């Protein structure tokens, strides 16, 4: 059914995605209360970049986006769980943002000119950690990394667990009791709205 989008799936996998899949956008669950979690308790990344609240448009905007963008490409990266508990999580975040940004740019080239990608985590700590502030927030200037940084799904209230379930993928990889920490797996996800 989605043969025209197969090149995007192949691109995502070639760039490091463990899985990539196209779903109908009406399967994306958006909850105001999930976006509220960025504020209460306040995330340390709140307000730090143009990709996080209060600088992103939020759940109402995303609900409208699903109407104009009928399909979405979902990406899951399965990784050792310990990576997310160490500084290696920054490397994982960079891969995720770059992956989503590349798929978005390719989708645009394929004619889905209004495609837009969403990742996870703050681009301030991933790409601009050596700068005092986000250039877009502080100076209303251009983003330093427009080909890499994408907004975080959290600020839009996107239910990421539901997203993964909608693809028929696992959200828990550690069923075996007593599995050593170094053998446990976790995941991160991103999405590209295709329109
Ligand atoms: S300038 Fe840096 S912190 Fe600001 S949006 Fe771009 S990548 Fe993110």
Tab-separated table of C-alpha atoms and ligand atoms in Angstrom:
chain	number	residue	atom	x	y	z
A	1	UNK	CA	0.000	0.000	0.000
A	2	UNK	CA	2.874	2.353	0.825
A	3	UNK	CA	5.269	1.268	-1.925
A	4	UNK	CA	5.981	4.861	-2.900
A	5	UNK	CA	7.367	5.402	0.590
A	6	UNK	CA	9.578	2.294	0.666
A	7	UNK	CA	12.707	4.346	-0.195
A	8	UNK	CA	12.173	6.352	2.986
A	9	UNK	CA	11.951	3.184	5.060
A	10	UNK	CA	15.108	1.859	3.430
A	11	UNK	CA	16.875	5.167	4.024
A	12	UNK	CA	15.937	5.172	7.716
A	13	UNK	CA	17.268	1.618	8.166
A	14	UNK	CA	20.450	2.409	6.242
A	15	UNK	CA	21.051	5.366	8.568
A	16	UNK	CA	20.771	3.229	11.683
A	17	UNK	CA	17.084	2.760	12.503
A	18	UNK	CA	16.353	-0.663	13.987
A	19	UNK	CA	12.870	-0.429	12.506
A	20	UNK	CA	10.914	1.977	10.316
A	21	UNK	CA	7.259	1.838	9.390
A	22	UNK	CA	4.528	3.971	7.822
A	23	UNK	CA	1.309	4.481	9.766
A	24	UNK	CA	-1.822	6.499	9.217
A	25	UNK	CA	-1.484	9.788	11.126
A	26	UNK	CA	-4.855	9.316	12.809
A	27	UNK	CA	-3.203	6.554	14.869
A	28	UNK	CA	-0.932	9.091	16.573
A	29	UNK	CA	-2.229	9.774	20.082
A	30	UNK	CA	-1.688	13.326	21.333
A	31	UNK	CA	-2.422	14.193	24.980
A	32	UNK	CA	-2.239	17.657	26.528
A	33	UNK	CA	-1.174	16.078	29.830
A	34	UNK	CA	1.907	14.522	28.197
A	35	UNK	CA	3.077	17.955	26.999
A	36	UNK	CA	2.418	19.228	30.507
A	37	UNK	CA	5.117	16.849	31.785
A	38	UNK	CA	7.738	19.194	30.260
A	39	UNK	CA	6.498	21.874	32.651
A	40	UNK	CA	5.497	20.046	35.835
A	41	UNK	CA	7.917	18.994	37.180
A	42	UNK	CA	9.905	21.296	34.946
A	43	UNK	CA	12.390	19.535	32.672
A	44	UNK	CA	15.948	20.864	32.860
A	45	UNK	CA	15.739	21.481	29.110
A	46	UNK	CA	12.573	23.571	29.355
A	47	UNK	CA	13.033	26.844	27.456
A	48	UNK	CA	16.641	26.041	26.533
A	49	UNK	CA	16.109	25.641	22.806
A	50	UNK	CA	13.650	26.478	20.073
A	51	UNK	CA	12.858	22.752	19.852
A	52	UNK	CA	11.320	22.522	23.328
A	53	UNK	CA	8.408	24.200	25.171
A	54	UNK	CA	7.485	26.964	25.500
A	55	UNK	CA	8.921	27.604	22.019
A	56	UNK	CA	7.147	24.748	20.207
A	57	UNK	CA	3.532	25.001	19.089
A	58	UNK	CA	2.217	22.169	21.295
A	59	UNK	CA	-0.543	19.522	21.115
A	60	UNK	CA	-3.242	21.603	19.373
A	61	UNK	CA	-0.851	22.374	16.523
A	62	UNK	CA	0.125	18.718	16.170
A	63	UNK	CA	-3.507	17.575	16.043
A	64	UNK	CA	-4.023	19.964	13.128
A	65	UNK	CA	-0.834	18.676	11.501
A	66	UNK	CA	-2.218	15.124	11.443
A	67	UNK	CA	-5.113	16.405	9.301
A	68	UNK	CA	-2.841	17.896	6.639
A	69	UNK	CA	-0.258	15.099	6.831
A	70	UNK	CA	-2.181	11.797	6.443
A	71	UNK	CA	0.795	9.485	6.873
A	72	UNK	CA	3.791	9.334	9.180
A	73	UNK	CA	7.034	7.394	9.152
A	74	UNK	CA	7.936	6.026	12.569
A	75	UNK	CA	11.487	5.128	13.560
A	76	UNK	CA	12.633	2.993	16.484
A	77	UNK	CA	16.256	2.681	17.582
A	78	UNK	CA	16.871	-0.259	19.902
A	79	UNK	CA	19.933	0.298	22.081
A	80	UNK	CA	21.626	-1.082	25.217
A	81	UNK	CA	19.654	0.314	28.172
A	82	UNK	CA	22.829	1.431	29.924
A	83	UNK	CA	23.525	3.897	27.116
A	84	UNK	CA	20.573	6.008	28.211
A	85	UNK	CA	21.968	6.175	31.741
A	86	UNK	CA	25.362	7.520	30.677
A	87	UNK	CA	26.771	10.323	28.532
A	88	UNK	CA	26.404	7.944	25.598
A	89	UNK	CA	22.765	9.042	25.530
A	90	UNK	CA	23.957	12.237	23.820
A	91	UNK	CA	25.403	10.179	20.979
A	92	UNK	CA	22.129	8.265	20.693
A	93	UNK	CA	20.204	11.547	20.610
A	94	UNK	CA	22.417	12.919	17.860
A	95	UNK	CA	21.914	9.802	15.723
A	96	UNK	CA	18.144	10.036	16.229
A	97	UNK	CA	17.940	13.728	15.278
A	98	UNK	CA	20.187	13.264	12.265
A	99	UNK	CA	18.205	10.239	11.130
A	100	UNK	CA	14.860	12.027	11.379
A	101	UNK	CA	16.234	15.147	9.690
A	102	UNK	CA	17.666	13.140	6.786
A	103	UNK	CA	14.439	11.218	6.222
A	104	UNK	CA	12.493	14.490	6.335
A	105	UNK	CA	14.790	16.097	3.764
A	106	UNK	CA	14.548	13.059	1.473
A	107	UNK	CA	10.744	13.046	1.796
A	108	UNK	CA	10.709	16.676	0.707
A	109	UNK	CA	12.864	15.825	-2.316
A	110	UNK	CA	10.395	13.037	-3.194
A	111	UNK	CA	7.583	15.550	-3.394
A	112	UNK	CA	6.302	15.505	0.184
A	113	UNK	CA	7.323	19.126	0.411
A	114	UNK	CA	5.728	19.913	3.774
A	115	UNK	CA	7.206	16.937	5.622
A	116	UNK	CA	8.487	17.616	9.090
A	117	UNK	CA	10.506	15.509	11.485
A	118	UNK	CA	10.261	15.151	15.262
A	119	UNK	CA	12.817	13.544	17.536
A	120	UNK	CA	13.452	13.374	21.276
A	121	UNK	CA	15.647	15.232	23.713
A	122	UNK	CA	16.889	18.791	23.604
A	123	UNK	CA	18.945	19.911	20.600
A	124	UNK	CA	20.617	22.451	22.920
A	125	UNK	CA	22.440	19.730	24.850
A	126	UNK	CA	22.993	17.623	21.719
A	127	UNK	CA	24.299	20.199	19.253
A	128	UNK	CA	24.860	23.507	21.036
A	129	UNK	CA	26.325	22.400	24.348
A	130	UNK	CA	29.392	24.581	23.743
A	131	UNK	CA	27.251	27.677	23.325
A	132	UNK	CA	25.744	29.621	26.159
A	133	UNK	CA	22.342	29.722	24.528
A	134	UNK	CA	20.193	28.701	21.594
A	135	UNK	CA	20.643	31.280	18.850
A	136	UNK	CA	16.985	31.121	17.856
A	137	UNK	CA	15.767	31.718	21.397
A	138	UNK	CA	18.249	34.399	22.393
A	139	UNK	CA	18.745	36.325	19.167
A	140	UNK	CA	15.845	35.246	16.994
A	141	UNK	CA	18.673	34.204	14.663
A	142	UNK	CA	19.024	31.149	12.430
A	143	UNK	CA	19.478	27.702	13.945
A	144	UNK	CA	23.134	26.638	13.999
A	145	UNK	CA	22.229	23.101	12.892
A	146	UNK	CA	19.168	23.216	10.619
A	147	UNK	CA	20.159	19.947	8.927
A	148	UNK	CA	20.370	18.070	12.226
A	149	UNK	CA	18.176	19.467	14.980
A	150	UNK	CA	14.476	18.678	15.117
A	151	UNK	CA	11.782	19.442	17.700
A	152	UNK	CA	11.181	17.057	20.563
A	153	UNK	CA	7.963	14.989	20.427
A	154	UNK	CA	7.400	15.547	24.152
A	155	UNK	CA	6.464	19.191	23.758
A	156	UNK	CA	3.649	18.219	21.389
A	157	UNK	CA	2.150	15.670	23.768
A	158	UNK	CA	2.809	12.743	21.426
A	159	UNK	CA	2.287	9.371	23.141
A	160	UNK	CA	5.509	7.677	22.064
A	161	UNK	CA	4.673	4.303	23.638
A	162	UNK	CA	1.402	4.218	21.712
A	163	UNK	CA	3.286	5.176	18.573
A	164	UNK	CA	5.501	2.115	18.895
A	165	UNK	CA	2.514	-0.119	19.673
A	166	UNK	CA	0.700	1.213	16.599
A	167	UNK	CA	3.567	-0.141	14.523
A	168	UNK	CA	3.213	-3.558	16.174
A	169	UNK	CA	6.644	-3.221	17.776
A	170	UNK	CA	7.821	-4.141	21.251
A	171	UNK	CA	8.097	-1.507	23.985
A	172	UNK	CA	9.695	-3.909	26.457
A	173	UNK	CA	12.714	-5.991	25.473
A	174	UNK	CA	13.589	-7.293	28.929
A	175	UNK	CA	11.085	-10.021	29.755
A	176	UNK	CA	13.615	-12.421	31.213
A	177	UNK	CA	13.779	-12.113	35.001
A	178	UNK	CA	17.151	-11.217	36.487
A	179	UNK	CA	18.620	-10.098	33.161
A	180	UNK	CA	21.975	-8.388	33.898
A	181	UNK	CA	21.878	-4.623	33.383
A	182	UNK	CA	24.456	-4.835	30.600
A	183	UNK	CA	22.200	-7.194	28.626
A	184	UNK	CA	19.057	-5.100	28.939
A	185	UNK	CA	17.757	-3.180	25.955
A	186	UNK	CA	15.877	0.062	25.622
A	187	UNK	CA	14.790	2.248	22.727
A	188	UNK	CA	14.230	5.758	21.450
A	189	UNK	CA	11.903	6.854	18.681
A	190	UNK	CA	11.306	9.558	16.130
A	191	UNK	CA	8.743	10.373	13.493
A	192	UNK	CA	8.418	12.210	10.214
A	193	UNK	CA	5.025	13.640	9.271
A	194	UNK	CA	4.612	13.198	5.518
A	195	UNK	CA	2.713	15.838	3.631
B	1	LIG	S1	20.555	26.912	17.563
B	1	LIG	FE1	21.149	25.014	18.647
B	1	LIG	S2	19.801	24.911	20.438
B	1	LIG	FE2	18.904	26.402	19.003
B	1	LIG	S3	17.414	25.230	17.772
B	1	LIG	FE3	19.373	25.198	16.648
B	1	LIG	S4	20.450	23.328	17.339
B	1	LIG	FE4	18.783	23.751	18.808
